[in-house]
DNA sequence: GTATGAAATTTCAAGCTTGAATAATTACCT
DNA sequence: AGGTAATTATTCAAGCTTGAAATTTCATAC
């Protein structure tokens, strides 16, 4: 959430030119990201008749064969609890996901992909990987390497952006 | 589509290493973008009791004082037609937006900010700019400049990502 | 044991988003 | 003119998303 040690924006380094420059960069990054996301959304719908949220949920479950608790799932995806409930409901009724009670804790539910779900996701993930590759390999030569370098630097800098992903 | 310049294996199957690398970069970019977006969403809600979609609509209308047709608005924001209808409805009932019939075309509606809407947006935009600045100026030194360089290159390359924004 | 609070999940209302269907108007063509 | 196609906007169903409230269960203290 919000960091209590965060200072109000009275930074000395906030010269108007830099402020505008930061805003411009953010808007460009946002636009590029949304464009790619929209492409993935459309392709998932056209070729697999599914949605991006479902894909994201299945991706998380795919990584954890043993299953995840609902709370683990929602915090992994950084979405609200109530959100996951609905998506899982539909995945269950489609036979892609299985709900298993957790022994020793009657509150919790373990959620995991069915065999069918794993197969489906494996095919979607392979396609998704290629779609992304198509886009990035059509960009100017060093784009991926340069972006990679930037995001690595950010991650190692304890910046406000880096996710605390243990992977 | 494929333009082999420096990377090996662009045209044919794309080497597995590059495919994975592209995917990794995309996931990092997506995560960073979503994190910033979530921050903006939360701040808009906390400090101005509004939402990101409303902010986006108002931003578009702010740029066009004379107003925009619904179709222009939805294509500017790259969202569906039906989407804008609902958001505008709420903005109208909040007194931030005005609907004006277009002379000579009984189908079209011109939508523009009211005085109150302009004032509100001006305050939100100023805050938003500083929030973004806070984030980007907390990143490693050259981050903004390097990202800017990348996105400029992409724009000038007629890549698949660049938006055709004439402004 | 019992109370009190924390944790896990679901439910809910409100709003966002999409694609498709509908309705109304305008543009074009012969 | 008359007919067909394209444009403009709204409506609709389905699904996504959030934050808050409600429920059930667990853990800890007393």
mmCIF file of C-alpha atoms (C1' of nucleotides) in Angstrom:
data_model
loop_
_atom_site.group_PDB
_atom_site.id
_atom_site.type_symbol
_atom_site.label_atom_id
_atom_site.label_comp_id
_atom_site.label_asym_id
_atom_site.label_seq_id
_atom_site.Cartn_x
_atom_site.Cartn_y
_atom_site.Cartn_z
ATOM 1 C CA UNK A 1 0.000 0.000 0.000
ATOM 2 C CA UNK A 2 1.307 3.474 0.805
ATOM 3 C CA UNK A 3 4.661 3.910 2.412
ATOM 4 C CA UNK A 4 4.441 5.992 5.571
ATOM 5 C CA UNK A 5 8.018 7.181 5.113
ATOM 6 C CA UNK A 6 7.132 8.671 1.786
ATOM 7 C CA UNK A 7 7.847 12.355 1.583
ATOM 8 C CA UNK A 8 5.441 14.852 0.153
ATOM 9 C CA UNK A 9 6.410 16.111 -3.245
ATOM 10 C CA UNK A 10 8.667 18.969 -2.367
ATOM 11 C CA UNK A 11 11.633 17.465 -4.102
ATOM 12 C CA UNK A 12 14.387 19.812 -5.014
ATOM 13 C CA UNK A 13 14.822 17.844 -8.216
ATOM 14 C CA UNK A 14 11.350 18.708 -9.416
ATOM 15 C CA UNK A 15 12.195 21.352 -11.942
ATOM 16 C CA UNK A 16 9.271 21.936 -14.279
ATOM 17 C CA UNK A 17 11.194 20.583 -17.243
ATOM 18 C CA UNK A 18 11.915 17.294 -15.507
ATOM 19 C CA UNK A 19 8.386 17.019 -14.254
ATOM 20 C CA UNK A 20 7.046 17.376 -17.773
ATOM 21 C CA UNK A 21 9.614 14.988 -19.147
ATOM 22 C CA UNK A 22 8.680 12.368 -16.593
ATOM 23 C CA UNK A 23 5.032 12.776 -17.445
ATOM 24 C CA UNK A 24 5.681 12.439 -21.163
ATOM 25 C CA UNK A 25 7.677 9.274 -20.690
ATOM 26 C CA UNK A 26 5.021 7.793 -18.469
ATOM 27 C CA UNK A 27 2.302 8.511 -21.011
ATOM 28 C CA UNK A 28 4.310 6.875 -23.760
ATOM 29 C CA UNK A 29 5.048 3.836 -21.663
ATOM 30 C CA UNK A 30 1.411 3.587 -20.706
ATOM 31 C CA UNK A 31 0.270 3.816 -24.284
ATOM 32 C CA UNK A 32 2.700 1.186 -25.486
ATOM 33 C CA UNK A 33 1.732 -1.162 -22.690
ATOM 34 C CA UNK A 34 -1.970 -0.721 -23.308
ATOM 35 C CA UNK A 35 -1.502 -1.315 -26.987
ATOM 36 C CA UNK A 36 0.265 -4.597 -26.412
ATOM 37 C CA UNK A 37 -2.222 -5.616 -23.769
ATOM 38 C CA UNK A 38 -5.124 -4.905 -26.108
ATOM 39 C CA UNK A 39 -3.458 -7.033 -28.764
ATOM 40 C CA UNK A 40 -3.100 -9.943 -26.366
ATOM 41 C CA UNK A 41 -6.676 -9.533 -25.208
ATOM 42 C CA UNK A 42 -7.954 -9.647 -28.752
ATOM 43 C CA UNK A 43 -5.856 -12.618 -29.758
ATOM 44 C CA UNK A 44 -6.849 -14.579 -26.677
ATOM 45 C CA UNK A 45 -10.455 -13.928 -27.501
ATOM 46 C CA UNK A 46 -10.178 -14.740 -31.190
ATOM 47 C CA UNK A 47 -7.992 -17.806 -30.985
ATOM 48 C CA UNK A 48 -8.880 -19.276 -27.622
ATOM 49 C CA UNK A 49 -12.186 -17.682 -26.738
ATOM 50 C CA UNK A 50 -10.899 -16.579 -23.363
ATOM 51 C CA UNK A 51 -9.946 -13.400 -21.545
ATOM 52 C CA UNK A 52 -6.784 -11.846 -20.184
ATOM 53 C CA UNK A 53 -7.856 -12.134 -16.535
ATOM 54 C CA UNK A 54 -8.514 -15.835 -17.012
ATOM 55 C CA UNK A 55 -5.164 -16.214 -18.698
ATOM 56 C CA UNK A 56 -3.438 -14.445 -15.811
ATOM 57 C CA UNK A 57 -5.124 -16.630 -13.232
ATOM 58 C CA UNK A 58 -4.243 -19.774 -15.119
ATOM 59 C CA UNK A 59 -0.654 -18.586 -15.500
ATOM 60 C CA UNK A 60 -0.325 -18.224 -11.763
ATOM 61 C CA UNK A 61 -1.852 -21.624 -11.122
ATOM 62 C CA UNK A 62 0.341 -23.178 -13.769
ATOM 63 C CA UNK A 63 3.437 -22.123 -11.881
ATOM 64 C CA UNK A 64 2.173 -23.742 -8.693
ATOM 65 C CA UNK A 65 1.186 -27.266 -9.547
ATOM 66 C CA UNK A 66 0.326 -28.015 -5.955
ATOM 67 C CA UNK A 67 -2.254 -25.236 -6.041
ATOM 68 C CA UNK A 68 -2.737 -21.891 -4.367
ATOM 69 C CA UNK A 69 -5.061 -20.580 -1.739
ATOM 70 C CA UNK A 70 -7.471 -17.911 -2.893
ATOM 71 C CA UNK A 71 -5.642 -15.312 -0.833
ATOM 72 C CA UNK A 72 -2.292 -16.361 -2.241
ATOM 73 C CA UNK A 73 -3.712 -16.145 -5.709
ATOM 74 C CA UNK A 74 -5.142 -12.682 -5.294
ATOM 75 C CA UNK A 75 -1.974 -11.340 -3.748
ATOM 76 C CA UNK A 76 0.142 -12.968 -6.453
ATOM 77 C CA UNK A 77 -1.932 -11.241 -9.097
ATOM 78 C CA UNK A 78 -2.258 -8.103 -7.013
ATOM 79 C CA UNK A 79 -5.969 -7.950 -7.439
ATOM 80 C CA UNK A 80 -8.721 -7.847 -4.858
ATOM 81 C CA UNK A 81 -10.002 -10.933 -3.090
ATOM 82 C CA UNK A 82 -13.512 -10.658 -4.367
ATOM 83 C CA UNK A 83 -12.245 -10.415 -7.882
ATOM 84 C CA UNK A 84 -10.609 -13.798 -7.912
ATOM 85 C CA UNK A 85 -13.726 -15.461 -6.589
ATOM 86 C CA UNK A 86 -15.687 -14.693 -9.728
ATOM 87 C CA UNK A 87 -12.970 -15.651 -12.162
ATOM 88 C CA UNK A 88 -12.321 -18.927 -10.393
ATOM 89 C CA UNK A 89 -16.024 -19.653 -10.354
ATOM 90 C CA UNK A 90 -16.137 -19.478 -14.133
ATOM 91 C CA UNK A 91 -12.962 -21.479 -14.543
ATOM 92 C CA UNK A 92 -14.374 -24.162 -12.274
ATOM 93 C CA UNK A 93 -17.609 -24.371 -14.195
ATOM 94 C CA UNK A 94 -15.541 -24.672 -17.363
ATOM 95 C CA UNK A 95 -13.643 -27.592 -15.903
ATOM 96 C CA UNK A 96 -10.289 -25.813 -16.007
ATOM 97 C CA UNK A 97 -9.870 -25.397 -12.273
ATOM 98 C CA UNK A 98 -10.485 -27.534 -9.237
ATOM 99 C CA UNK A 99 -11.311 -26.439 -5.699
ATOM 100 C CA UNK A 100 -9.831 -28.484 -2.888
ATOM 101 C CA UNK A 101 -10.473 -27.905 0.812
ATOM 102 C CA UNK A 102 -7.368 -27.350 2.900
ATOM 103 C CA UNK A 103 -6.905 -29.905 5.629
ATOM 104 C CA UNK A 104 -6.682 -28.307 9.039
ATOM 105 C CA UNK A 105 -8.216 -25.022 7.974
ATOM 106 C CA UNK A 106 -11.858 -25.027 7.092
ATOM 107 C CA UNK A 107 -11.702 -21.432 5.944
ATOM 108 C CA UNK A 108 -9.176 -21.862 3.176
ATOM 109 C CA UNK A 109 -9.589 -23.309 -0.270
ATOM 110 C CA UNK A 110 -6.848 -24.639 -2.474
ATOM 111 C CA UNK A 111 -7.308 -23.901 -6.119
ATOM 112 C CA UNK A 112 -5.475 -25.733 -8.852
ATOM 113 C CA UNK A 113 -5.614 -26.423 -12.563
ATOM 114 C CA UNK A 114 -7.265 -29.576 -13.770
ATOM 115 C CA UNK A 115 -5.569 -31.711 -16.360
ATOM 116 C CA UNK A 116 -7.684 -30.045 -18.975
ATOM 117 C CA UNK A 117 -6.793 -26.634 -17.560
ATOM 118 C CA UNK A 118 -3.078 -27.375 -17.721
ATOM 119 C CA UNK A 119 -3.330 -28.530 -21.316
ATOM 120 C CA UNK A 120 -5.336 -25.514 -22.308
ATOM 121 C CA UNK A 121 -2.965 -23.109 -20.639
ATOM 122 C CA UNK A 122 0.106 -24.757 -22.112
ATOM 123 C CA UNK A 123 -1.239 -24.155 -25.595
ATOM 124 C CA UNK A 124 -2.247 -20.594 -24.818
ATOM 125 C CA UNK A 125 1.078 -19.779 -23.209
ATOM 126 C CA UNK A 126 2.999 -21.042 -26.210
ATOM 127 C CA UNK A 127 0.942 -18.865 -28.511
ATOM 128 C CA UNK A 128 1.150 -15.888 -26.185
ATOM 129 C CA UNK A 129 4.918 -16.135 -26.071
ATOM 130 C CA UNK A 130 5.071 -15.972 -29.842
ATOM 131 C CA UNK A 131 2.654 -13.057 -30.073
ATOM 132 C CA UNK A 132 4.849 -11.091 -27.700
ATOM 133 C CA UNK A 133 7.883 -12.118 -29.650
ATOM 134 C CA UNK A 134 6.308 -10.921 -32.872
ATOM 135 C CA UNK A 135 5.768 -7.498 -31.408
ATOM 136 C CA UNK A 136 9.119 -7.032 -29.746
ATOM 137 C CA UNK A 137 11.160 -8.457 -32.566
ATOM 138 C CA UNK A 138 9.493 -5.991 -34.907
ATOM 139 C CA UNK A 139 10.808 -3.080 -32.857
ATOM 140 C CA UNK A 140 14.151 -1.378 -33.455
ATOM 141 C CA UNK A 141 17.126 -3.713 -32.957
ATOM 142 C CA UNK A 142 18.158 -3.179 -29.361
ATOM 143 C CA UNK A 143 14.800 -2.373 -27.864
ATOM 144 C CA UNK A 144 14.437 -5.511 -25.794
ATOM 145 C CA UNK A 145 18.001 -5.424 -24.517
ATOM 146 C CA UNK A 146 17.759 -1.778 -23.573
ATOM 147 C CA UNK A 147 14.427 -2.196 -21.825
ATOM 148 C CA UNK A 148 15.759 -5.238 -20.044
ATOM 149 C CA UNK A 149 18.724 -3.271 -18.792
ATOM 150 C CA UNK A 150 16.499 -0.505 -17.478
ATOM 151 C CA UNK A 151 14.140 -2.808 -15.647
ATOM 152 C CA UNK A 152 17.035 -4.747 -14.142
ATOM 153 C CA UNK A 153 18.518 -1.526 -12.848
ATOM 154 C CA UNK A 154 15.205 -0.513 -11.369
ATOM 155 C CA UNK A 155 14.786 -3.871 -9.696
ATOM 156 C CA UNK A 156 18.192 -3.709 -8.054
ATOM 157 C CA UNK A 157 17.677 -0.183 -6.840
ATOM 158 C CA UNK A 158 14.845 -0.800 -4.412
ATOM 159 C CA UNK A 159 12.870 1.593 -6.519
ATOM 160 C CA UNK A 160 9.207 2.106 -5.897
ATOM 161 C CA UNK A 161 8.354 0.088 -8.940
ATOM 162 C CA UNK A 162 10.065 -3.229 -8.497
ATOM 163 C CA UNK A 163 7.766 -5.981 -7.440
ATOM 164 C CA UNK A 164 8.796 -8.149 -4.519
ATOM 165 C CA UNK A 165 8.543 -11.283 -6.536
ATOM 166 C CA UNK A 166 10.513 -14.159 -5.140
ATOM 167 C CA UNK A 167 11.440 -15.763 -8.388
ATOM 168 C CA UNK B 1 7.298 -7.268 -40.977
ATOM 169 C CA UNK B 2 10.610 -8.913 -40.178
ATOM 170 C CA UNK B 3 13.588 -6.705 -40.618
ATOM 171 C CA UNK B 4 16.829 -8.517 -39.900
ATOM 172 C CA UNK B 5 19.410 -5.988 -38.932
ATOM 173 C CA UNK B 6 21.425 -6.917 -35.905
ATOM 174 C CA UNK B 7 19.677 -9.726 -34.131
ATOM 175 C CA UNK B 8 20.337 -13.156 -35.513
ATOM 176 C CA UNK B 9 17.344 -15.304 -36.419
ATOM 177 C CA UNK B 10 14.726 -12.701 -36.859
ATOM 178 C CA UNK B 11 13.036 -13.897 -39.985
ATOM 179 C CA UNK B 12 12.639 -17.592 -39.392
ATOM 180 C CA UNK B 13 11.532 -19.151 -36.157
ATOM 181 C CA UNK B 14 13.019 -16.678 -33.651
ATOM 182 C CA UNK B 15 15.514 -18.379 -31.387
ATOM 183 C CA UNK B 16 14.073 -19.665 -28.128
ATOM 184 C CA UNK B 17 16.438 -17.490 -26.106
ATOM 185 C CA UNK B 18 15.208 -14.307 -27.726
ATOM 186 C CA UNK B 19 11.624 -15.375 -27.446
ATOM 187 C CA UNK B 20 12.018 -15.903 -23.724
ATOM 188 C CA UNK B 21 13.918 -12.684 -23.316
ATOM 189 C CA UNK B 22 11.186 -10.740 -25.065
ATOM 190 C CA UNK B 23 8.588 -12.338 -22.853
ATOM 191 C CA UNK B 24 10.530 -11.511 -19.698
ATOM 192 C CA UNK B 25 10.922 -7.889 -20.694
ATOM 193 C CA UNK B 26 7.263 -7.597 -21.526
ATOM 194 C CA UNK B 27 6.231 -9.029 -18.175
ATOM 195 C CA UNK B 28 8.477 -6.586 -16.342
ATOM 196 C CA UNK B 29 7.192 -3.661 -18.320
ATOM 197 C CA UNK B 30 3.638 -4.775 -17.703
ATOM 198 C CA UNK B 31 4.217 -5.112 -13.994
ATOM 199 C CA UNK B 32 5.835 -1.717 -13.678
ATOM 200 C CA UNK B 33 3.079 -0.072 -15.652
ATOM 201 C CA UNK B 34 0.354 -1.731 -13.635
ATOM 202 C CA UNK B 35 2.024 -0.725 -10.420
ATOM 203 C CA UNK B 36 2.149 2.920 -11.410
ATOM 204 C CA UNK B 37 -1.374 2.798 -12.734
ATOM 205 C CA UNK B 38 -2.634 1.297 -9.484
ATOM 206 C CA UNK B 39 -0.901 4.066 -7.578
ATOM 207 C CA UNK B 40 -2.571 6.728 -9.679
ATOM 208 C CA UNK B 41 -5.924 5.022 -9.307
ATOM 209 C CA UNK B 42 -5.612 4.948 -5.556
ATOM 210 C CA UNK B 43 -4.466 8.539 -5.270
ATOM 211 C CA UNK B 44 -7.237 9.784 -7.525
ATOM 212 C CA UNK B 45 -9.720 7.982 -5.378
ATOM 213 C CA UNK B 46 -8.279 9.131 -2.064
ATOM 214 C CA UNK B 47 -7.584 12.729 -2.910
ATOM 215 C CA UNK B 48 -10.201 13.543 -5.506
ATOM 216 C CA UNK B 49 -12.805 10.846 -5.082
ATOM 217 C CA UNK B 50 -12.687 9.990 -8.757
ATOM 218 C CA UNK B 51 -11.515 7.218 -11.041
ATOM 219 C CA UNK B 52 -8.842 6.759 -13.673
ATOM 220 C CA UNK B 53 -11.332 6.372 -16.560
ATOM 221 C CA UNK B 54 -13.000 9.618 -15.591
ATOM 222 C CA UNK B 55 -9.611 11.282 -15.373
ATOM 223 C CA UNK B 56 -8.705 10.017 -18.824
ATOM 224 C CA UNK B 57 -11.925 11.277 -20.348
ATOM 225 C CA UNK B 58 -11.517 14.666 -18.742
ATOM 226 C CA UNK B 59 -7.925 14.830 -19.922
ATOM 227 C CA UNK B 60 -9.024 14.314 -23.493
ATOM 228 C CA UNK B 61 -11.757 16.923 -23.207
ATOM 229 C CA UNK B 62 -9.376 19.341 -21.550
ATOM 230 C CA UNK B 63 -7.147 19.294 -24.598
ATOM 231 C CA UNK B 64 -10.046 20.120 -26.889
ATOM 232 C CA UNK B 65 -11.782 23.130 -25.463
ATOM 233 C CA UNK B 66 -14.212 23.230 -28.339
ATOM 234 C CA UNK B 67 -15.384 19.754 -27.418
ATOM 235 C CA UNK B 68 -15.301 16.315 -28.982
ATOM 236 C CA UNK B 69 -17.871 14.079 -30.547
ATOM 237 C CA UNK B 70 -18.506 10.835 -28.721
ATOM 238 C CA UNK B 71 -16.891 8.886 -31.518
ATOM 239 C CA UNK B 72 -13.835 11.152 -31.510
ATOM 240 C CA UNK B 73 -13.578 10.726 -27.784
ATOM 241 C CA UNK B 74 -13.756 6.960 -27.844
ATOM 242 C CA UNK B 75 -11.227 6.687 -30.638
ATOM 243 C CA UNK B 76 -8.913 9.161 -28.906
ATOM 244 C CA UNK B 77 -9.008 7.025 -25.783
ATOM 245 C CA UNK B 78 -9.030 3.830 -27.802
ATOM 246 C CA UNK B 79 -11.940 2.406 -25.924
ATOM 247 C CA UNK B 80 -15.278 1.152 -27.169
ATOM 248 C CA UNK B 81 -18.144 3.450 -28.047
ATOM 249 C CA UNK B 82 -20.499 2.078 -25.466
ATOM 250 C CA UNK B 83 -17.917 2.582 -22.797
ATOM 251 C CA UNK B 84 -17.708 6.322 -23.196
ATOM 252 C CA UNK B 85 -21.469 6.691 -23.044
ATOM 253 C CA UNK B 86 -21.599 5.524 -19.443
ATOM 254 C CA UNK B 87 -18.655 7.556 -18.235
ATOM 255 C CA UNK B 88 -19.959 10.703 -19.875
ATOM 256 C CA UNK B 89 -23.364 10.104 -18.359
ATOM 257 C CA UNK B 90 -21.886 10.184 -14.884
ATOM 258 C CA UNK B 91 -19.727 13.185 -15.635
ATOM 259 C CA UNK B 92 -22.767 15.040 -16.948
ATOM 260 C CA UNK B 93 -24.805 14.245 -13.874
ATOM 261 C CA UNK B 94 -21.887 15.497 -11.786
ATOM 262 C CA UNK B 95 -21.888 18.762 -13.674
ATOM 263 C CA UNK B 96 -18.393 18.285 -15.056
ATOM 264 C CA UNK B 97 -19.384 17.744 -18.661
ATOM 265 C CA UNK B 98 -21.881 19.271 -21.035
ATOM 266 C CA UNK B 99 -23.605 17.700 -24.022
ATOM 267 C CA UNK B 100 -24.200 19.887 -27.045
ATOM 268 C CA UNK B 101 -26.027 18.814 -30.196
ATOM 269 C CA UNK B 102 -24.035 19.207 -33.387
ATOM 270 C CA UNK B 103 -25.595 21.538 -35.915
ATOM 271 C CA UNK B 104 -26.146 19.835 -39.225
ATOM 272 C CA UNK B 105 -25.867 16.325 -37.874
ATOM 273 C CA UNK B 106 -28.668 15.101 -35.684
ATOM 274 C CA UNK B 107 -26.808 11.916 -34.862
ATOM 275 C CA UNK B 108 -23.743 13.441 -33.303
ATOM 276 C CA UNK B 109 -23.237 14.937 -29.877
ATOM 277 C CA UNK B 110 -20.491 17.306 -28.881
ATOM 278 C CA UNK B 111 -19.167 16.757 -25.406
ATOM 279 C CA UNK B 112 -17.148 19.322 -23.530
ATOM 280 C CA UNK B 113 -16.033 20.207 -20.033
ATOM 281 C CA UNK B 114 -18.034 22.670 -18.034
ATOM 282 C CA UNK B 115 -16.296 25.445 -16.193
ATOM 283 C CA UNK B 116 -16.459 23.354 -13.069
ATOM 284 C CA UNK B 117 -15.083 20.375 -14.980
ATOM 285 C CA UNK B 118 -12.132 22.357 -16.273
ATOM 286 C CA UNK B 119 -11.289 23.637 -12.807
ATOM 287 C CA UNK B 120 -11.533 20.189 -11.315
ATOM 288 C CA UNK B 121 -9.364 18.652 -13.972
ATOM 289 C CA UNK B 122 -6.744 21.365 -13.729
ATOM 290 C CA UNK B 123 -6.271 20.609 -10.060
ATOM 291 C CA UNK B 124 -6.195 16.857 -10.635
ATOM 292 C CA UNK B 125 -3.759 17.137 -13.506
ATOM 293 C CA UNK B 126 -1.352 19.214 -11.448
ATOM 294 C CA UNK B 127 -1.403 16.633 -8.677
ATOM 295 C CA UNK B 128 -1.133 13.749 -11.114
ATOM 296 C CA UNK B 129 1.919 15.286 -12.723
ATOM 297 C CA UNK B 130 3.638 15.482 -9.367
ATOM 298 C CA UNK B 131 2.704 11.938 -8.400
ATOM 299 C CA UNK B 132 4.269 10.683 -11.598
ATOM 300 C CA UNK B 133 7.274 12.843 -10.971
ATOM 301 C CA UNK B 134 7.645 11.421 -7.484
ATOM 302 C CA UNK B 135 7.808 7.924 -8.874
ATOM 303 C CA UNK B 136 10.125 8.527 -11.787
ATOM 304 C CA UNK B 137 12.495 10.794 -9.905
ATOM 305 C CA UNK B 138 12.891 8.075 -7.300
ATOM 306 C CA UNK B 139 14.192 5.673 -9.931
ATOM 307 C CA UNK B 140 17.850 5.319 -10.863
ATOM 308 C CA UNK B 141 19.336 8.511 -12.353
ATOM 309 C CA UNK B 142 18.965 8.060 -16.076
ATOM 310 C CA UNK B 143 15.809 6.029 -16.141
ATOM 311 C CA UNK B 144 13.561 8.660 -17.647
ATOM 312 C CA UNK B 145 16.086 9.727 -20.250
ATOM 313 C CA UNK B 146 16.770 6.157 -21.285
ATOM 314 C CA UNK B 147 13.109 5.259 -21.511
ATOM 315 C CA UNK B 148 12.447 8.424 -23.431
ATOM 316 C CA UNK B 149 15.140 7.517 -25.912
ATOM 317 C CA UNK B 150 13.671 4.067 -26.415
ATOM 318 C CA UNK B 151 10.146 5.259 -26.971
ATOM 319 C CA UNK B 152 11.303 7.958 -29.336
ATOM 320 C CA UNK B 153 13.150 5.376 -31.360
ATOM 321 C CA UNK B 154 10.102 3.176 -31.459
ATOM 322 C CA UNK B 155 7.921 6.053 -32.559
ATOM 323 C CA UNK B 156 10.192 6.976 -35.407
ATOM 324 C CA UNK B 157 10.500 3.416 -36.580
ATOM 325 C CA UNK B 158 6.898 2.917 -37.636
ATOM 326 C CA UNK B 159 6.933 0.074 -35.156
ATOM 327 C CA UNK B 160 3.757 -1.706 -34.253
ATOM 328 C CA UNK B 161 3.552 0.093 -30.971
ATOM 329 C CA UNK B 162 3.689 3.762 -31.772
ATOM 330 C CA UNK B 163 0.382 5.528 -31.641
ATOM 331 C CA UNK B 164 -0.564 7.803 -34.493
ATOM 332 C CA UNK B 165 -1.228 10.752 -32.274
ATOM 333 C CA UNK B 166 -1.036 14.003 -34.127
ATOM 334 C CA UNK B 167 -0.062 16.311 -31.301
ATOM 335 C "C1'" DG C 1 -13.832 -22.101 28.386
ATOM 336 C "C1'" DT C 2 -14.648 -17.721 26.551
ATOM 337 C "C1'" DA C 3 -13.765 -13.562 24.560
ATOM 338 C "C1'" DT C 4 -11.322 -10.925 21.405
ATOM 339 C "C1'" DG C 5 -9.079 -10.175 17.422
ATOM 340 C "C1'" DA C 6 -6.926 -11.925 13.109
ATOM 341 C "C1'" DA C 7 -7.325 -14.526 8.843
ATOM 342 C "C1'" DA C 8 -9.740 -16.594 4.598
ATOM 343 C "C1'" DT C 9 -13.309 -16.205 1.694
ATOM 344 C "C1'" DT C 10 -17.583 -14.650 -0.201
ATOM 345 C "C1'" DT C 11 -21.079 -11.251 -1.105
ATOM 346 C "C1'" DC C 12 -22.419 -6.818 -2.591
ATOM 347 C "C1'" DA C 13 -23.007 -2.323 -5.010
ATOM 348 C "C1'" DA C 14 -20.964 0.576 -8.077
ATOM 349 C "C1'" DG C 15 -18.417 1.367 -11.886
ATOM 350 C "C1'" DC C 16 -15.528 -0.002 -15.985
ATOM 351 C "C1'" DT C 17 -15.030 -2.609 -20.447
ATOM 352 C "C1'" DT C 18 -16.050 -5.114 -24.413
ATOM 353 C "C1'" DG C 19 -18.357 -6.706 -28.594
ATOM 354 C "C1'" DA C 20 -22.706 -7.148 -30.626
ATOM 355 C "C1'" DA C 21 -27.229 -5.522 -31.664
ATOM 356 C "C1'" DT C 22 -30.271 -1.630 -32.423
ATOM 357 C "C1'" DA C 23 -31.893 2.826 -34.015
ATOM 358 C "C1'" DA C 24 -31.431 7.058 -36.133
ATOM 359 C "C1'" DT C 25 -29.358 9.924 -39.460
ATOM 360 C "C1'" DT C 26 -26.431 10.994 -43.235
ATOM 361 C "C1'" DA C 27 -23.895 9.989 -47.626
ATOM 362 C "C1'" DC C 28 -23.661 8.113 -51.910
ATOM 363 C "C1'" DC C 29 -25.069 6.094 -56.256
ATOM 364 C "C1'" DT C 30 -27.890 5.368 -60.215
ATOM 365 C "C1'" DA D 1 -36.118 10.493 -56.080
ATOM 366 C "C1'" DG D 2 -35.210 5.979 -54.032
ATOM 367 C "C1'" DG D 3 -32.325 2.568 -52.267
ATOM 368 C "C1'" DT D 4 -28.196 0.981 -50.194
ATOM 369 C "C1'" DA D 5 -24.306 1.655 -47.443
ATOM 370 C "C1'" DA D 6 -21.784 4.064 -43.893
ATOM 371 C "C1'" DT D 7 -21.686 6.897 -39.676
ATOM 372 C "C1'" DT D 8 -23.115 8.095 -34.889
ATOM 373 C "C1'" DA D 9 -24.604 7.002 -30.723
ATOM 374 C "C1'" DT D 10 -27.104 4.139 -27.296
ATOM 375 C "C1'" DT D 11 -28.451 -0.186 -25.293
ATOM 376 C "C1'" DC D 12 -27.513 -4.713 -23.741
ATOM 377 C "C1'" DA D 13 -25.437 -8.951 -21.637
ATOM 378 C "C1'" DA D 14 -21.459 -10.714 -19.878
ATOM 379 C "C1'" DG D 15 -17.494 -10.238 -17.524
ATOM 380 C "C1'" DC D 16 -13.851 -7.674 -14.857
ATOM 381 C "C1'" DT D 17 -12.525 -4.726 -10.781
ATOM 382 C "C1'" DT D 18 -12.647 -2.461 -6.545
ATOM 383 C "C1'" DG D 19 -13.402 -1.466 -1.635
ATOM 384 C "C1'" DA D 20 -16.371 -2.424 2.022
ATOM 385 C "C1'" DA D 21 -19.254 -5.392 4.675
ATOM 386 C "C1'" DA D 22 -20.478 -9.913 6.221
ATOM 387 C "C1'" DT D 23 -19.310 -14.896 7.426
ATOM 388 C "C1'" DT D 24 -16.976 -18.437 9.003
ATOM 389 C "C1'" DT D 25 -13.032 -20.248 11.155
ATOM 390 C "C1'" DC D 26 -8.723 -19.997 13.621
ATOM 391 C "C1'" DA D 27 -5.436 -18.262 17.175
ATOM 392 C "C1'" DT D 28 -4.376 -16.193 21.307
ATOM 393 C "C1'" DA D 29 -5.190 -14.276 25.645
ATOM 394 C "C1'" DC D 30 -7.289 -14.369 29.965
#
